[in-house]
PDB file of C-alpha atoms in Angstrom:
ATOM      1  CA  ALA O   1     123.825 109.468 117.735  1.00  0.00           C
ATOM      2  CA  ALA O   2     125.931 105.794 117.627  1.00  0.00           C
ATOM      3  CA  PRO O   3     123.314 104.154 119.753  1.00  0.00           C
ATOM      4  CA  ASN O   4     120.405 105.457 118.371  1.00  0.00           C
ATOM      5  CA  ALA O   5     121.912 103.793 114.844  1.00  0.00           C
ATOM      6  CA  ALA O   6     122.812 100.810 116.371  1.00  0.00           C
ATOM      7  CA  ARG O   7     119.260 100.309 117.978  1.00  0.00           C
ATOM      8  CA  ALA O   8     117.528 101.322 114.587  1.00  0.00           C
ATOM      9  CA  ASN O   9     119.699  98.212 113.163  1.00  0.00           C
ATOM     10  CA  LEU O  10     118.710  96.004 115.424  1.00  0.00           C
ATOM     11  CA  GLU O  11     115.226  96.969 115.070  1.00  0.00           C
ATOM     12  CA  ARG O  12     115.358  96.626 111.220  1.00  0.00           C
ATOM     13  CA  ARG O  13     116.983  93.233 111.537  1.00  0.00           C
ATOM     14  CA  LYS O  14     113.991  91.814 113.750  1.00  0.00           C
ATOM     15  CA  ALA O  15     111.416  93.176 111.487  1.00  0.00           C
ATOM     16  CA  VAL O  16     113.338  91.578 108.373  1.00  0.00           C
ATOM     17  CA  GLN O  17     113.605  88.288 110.847  1.00  0.00           C
ATOM     18  CA  ASP O  18     110.288  88.595 112.008  1.00  0.00           C
ATOM     19  CA  ARG O  19     108.850  89.160 108.789  1.00  0.00           C
ATOM     20  CA  TYR O  20     110.539  86.743 106.883  1.00  0.00           C
ATOM     21  CA  GLY O  21     110.767  84.048 109.406  1.00  0.00           C
ATOM     22  CA  LEU O  22     114.614  83.561 109.157  1.00  0.00           C
ATOM     23  CA  THR O  23     116.839  81.743 111.876  1.00  0.00           C
ATOM     24  CA  PRO O  24     118.493  83.422 114.214  1.00  0.00           C
ATOM     25  CA  ARG O  25     122.206  81.710 112.749  1.00  0.00           C
ATOM     26  CA  GLU O  26     120.097  83.025 109.175  1.00  0.00           C
ATOM     27  CA  VAL O  27     120.067  86.381 110.568  1.00  0.00           C
ATOM     28  CA  GLU O  28     123.786  86.219 111.877  1.00  0.00           C
ATOM     29  CA  VAL O  29     124.795  85.363 108.022  1.00  0.00           C
ATOM     30  CA  MET O  30     122.611  88.705 106.768  1.00  0.00           C
ATOM     31  CA  ILE O  31     124.484  90.828 108.769  1.00  0.00           C
ATOM     32  CA  TYR O  32     128.254  89.284 107.623  1.00  0.00           C
ATOM     33  CA  ILE O  33     126.647  89.598 103.903  1.00  0.00           C
ATOM     34  CA  SER O  34     125.571  92.975 104.638  1.00  0.00           C
ATOM     35  CA  LYS O  35     128.958  94.144 105.858  1.00  0.00           C
ATOM     36  CA  GLY O  36     130.654  92.609 102.592  1.00  0.00           C
ATOM     37  CA  TYR O  37     132.632  89.489 104.610  1.00  0.00           C
ATOM     38  CA  SER O  38     133.771  87.077 102.630  1.00  0.00           C
ATOM     39  CA  LYS O  39     131.837  83.411 102.956  1.00  0.00           C
ATOM     40  CA  SER O  40     135.446  82.401 104.413  1.00  0.00           C
ATOM     41  CA  HIS O  41     135.704  84.896 106.779  1.00  0.00           C
ATOM     42  CA  ILE O  42     131.906  84.443 107.970  1.00  0.00           C
ATOM     43  CA  ALA O  43     132.528  80.842 108.131  1.00  0.00           C
ATOM     44  CA  GLU O  44     135.357  81.643 110.525  1.00  0.00           C
ATOM     45  CA  LYS O  45     133.396  83.855 112.749  1.00  0.00           C
ATOM     46  CA  LEU O  46     130.574  81.664 113.485  1.00  0.00           C
ATOM     47  CA  PHE O  47     132.876  78.188 113.237  1.00  0.00           C
ATOM     48  CA  ILE O  48     130.835  76.610 110.763  1.00  0.00           C
ATOM     49  CA  SER O  49     132.099  75.267 107.020  1.00  0.00           C
ATOM     50  CA  GLN O  50     132.154  77.363 103.714  1.00  0.00           C
ATOM     51  CA  ASN O  51     129.471  75.285 102.910  1.00  0.00           C
ATOM     52  CA  THR O  52     127.361  75.639 106.076  1.00  0.00           C
ATOM     53  CA  VAL O  53     127.446  79.273 105.731  1.00  0.00           C
ATOM     54  CA  ARG O  54     126.395  78.584 101.564  1.00  0.00           C
ATOM     55  CA  ASP O  55     123.732  76.711 102.699  1.00  0.00           C
ATOM     56  CA  HIS O  56     122.150  79.882 105.406  1.00  0.00           C
ATOM     57  CA  ALA O  57     123.029  82.209 102.753  1.00  0.00           C
ATOM     58  CA  LYS O  58     121.357  79.972  99.739  1.00  0.00           C
ATOM     59  CA  HIS O  59     118.023  79.315 102.370  1.00  0.00           C
ATOM     60  CA  LEU O  60     118.286  83.305 103.616  1.00  0.00           C
ATOM     61  CA  TYR O  61     118.032  84.546 100.085  1.00  0.00           C
ATOM     62  CA  ALA O  62     115.413  82.297  99.161  1.00  0.00           C
ATOM     63  CA  LYS O  63     112.966  83.328 102.034  1.00  0.00           C
ATOM     64  CA  LEU O  64     113.718  87.074 101.152  1.00  0.00           C
ATOM     65  CA  GLY O  65     112.846  86.732  97.031  1.00  0.00           C
ATOM     66  CA  ILE O  66     116.412  88.115  96.246  1.00  0.00           C
ATOM     67  CA  HIS O  67     119.307  86.962  94.640  1.00  0.00           C
ATOM     68  CA  SER O  68     122.649  89.304  95.361  1.00  0.00           C
ATOM     69  CA  ARG O  69     124.171  90.716  98.337  1.00  0.00           C
ATOM     70  CA  ASN O  70     123.016  94.472  96.704  1.00  0.00           C
ATOM     71  CA  GLU O  71     119.355  93.242  96.348  1.00  0.00           C
ATOM     72  CA  LEU O  72     119.725  91.998 100.317  1.00  0.00           C
ATOM     73  CA  LEU O  73     120.958  96.067 100.989  1.00  0.00           C
ATOM     74  CA  GLU O  74     118.210  97.530  99.209  1.00  0.00           C
ATOM     75  CA  LEU O  75     116.007  95.627 101.191  1.00  0.00           C
ATOM     76  CA  LEU O  76     117.360  95.822 104.474  1.00  0.00           C
ATOM     77  CA  ASP O  77     117.500  99.937 103.398  1.00  0.00           C
ATOM     78  CA  SER O  78     113.559  99.782 102.436  1.00  0.00           C
ATOM     79  CA  ASN O  79     112.722  98.106 105.566  1.00  0.00           C
ATOM     80  CA  SER O  80     114.660 101.178 107.538  1.00  0.00           C
ATOM     81  CA  ASP O  81     112.190 103.508 106.081  1.00  0.00           C
ATOM     82  CA  GLN O  82     109.185 101.611 107.482  1.00  0.00           C
ATOM     83  CA  ALA O  83     110.881 100.749 110.832  1.00  0.00           C
TER      84      ALA O  83
END
């Protein structure tokens, strides 16, 4: 069951990336945000500054037309229904 869930998550992220024109880095930031990681933790994991994480998150949210992590989670959930 776990491999199927992982595959579904990958397909969902790919669908969101393609639909909204996200960069690979924006997708990485999206994944960490959706898992609840702080901007400082994301910066550490991706070897970038917190300001860069903030910029990626701002661009990500603008492209997706959302304003919060909860909206991101809802968007990802709604895309799982379409996948």
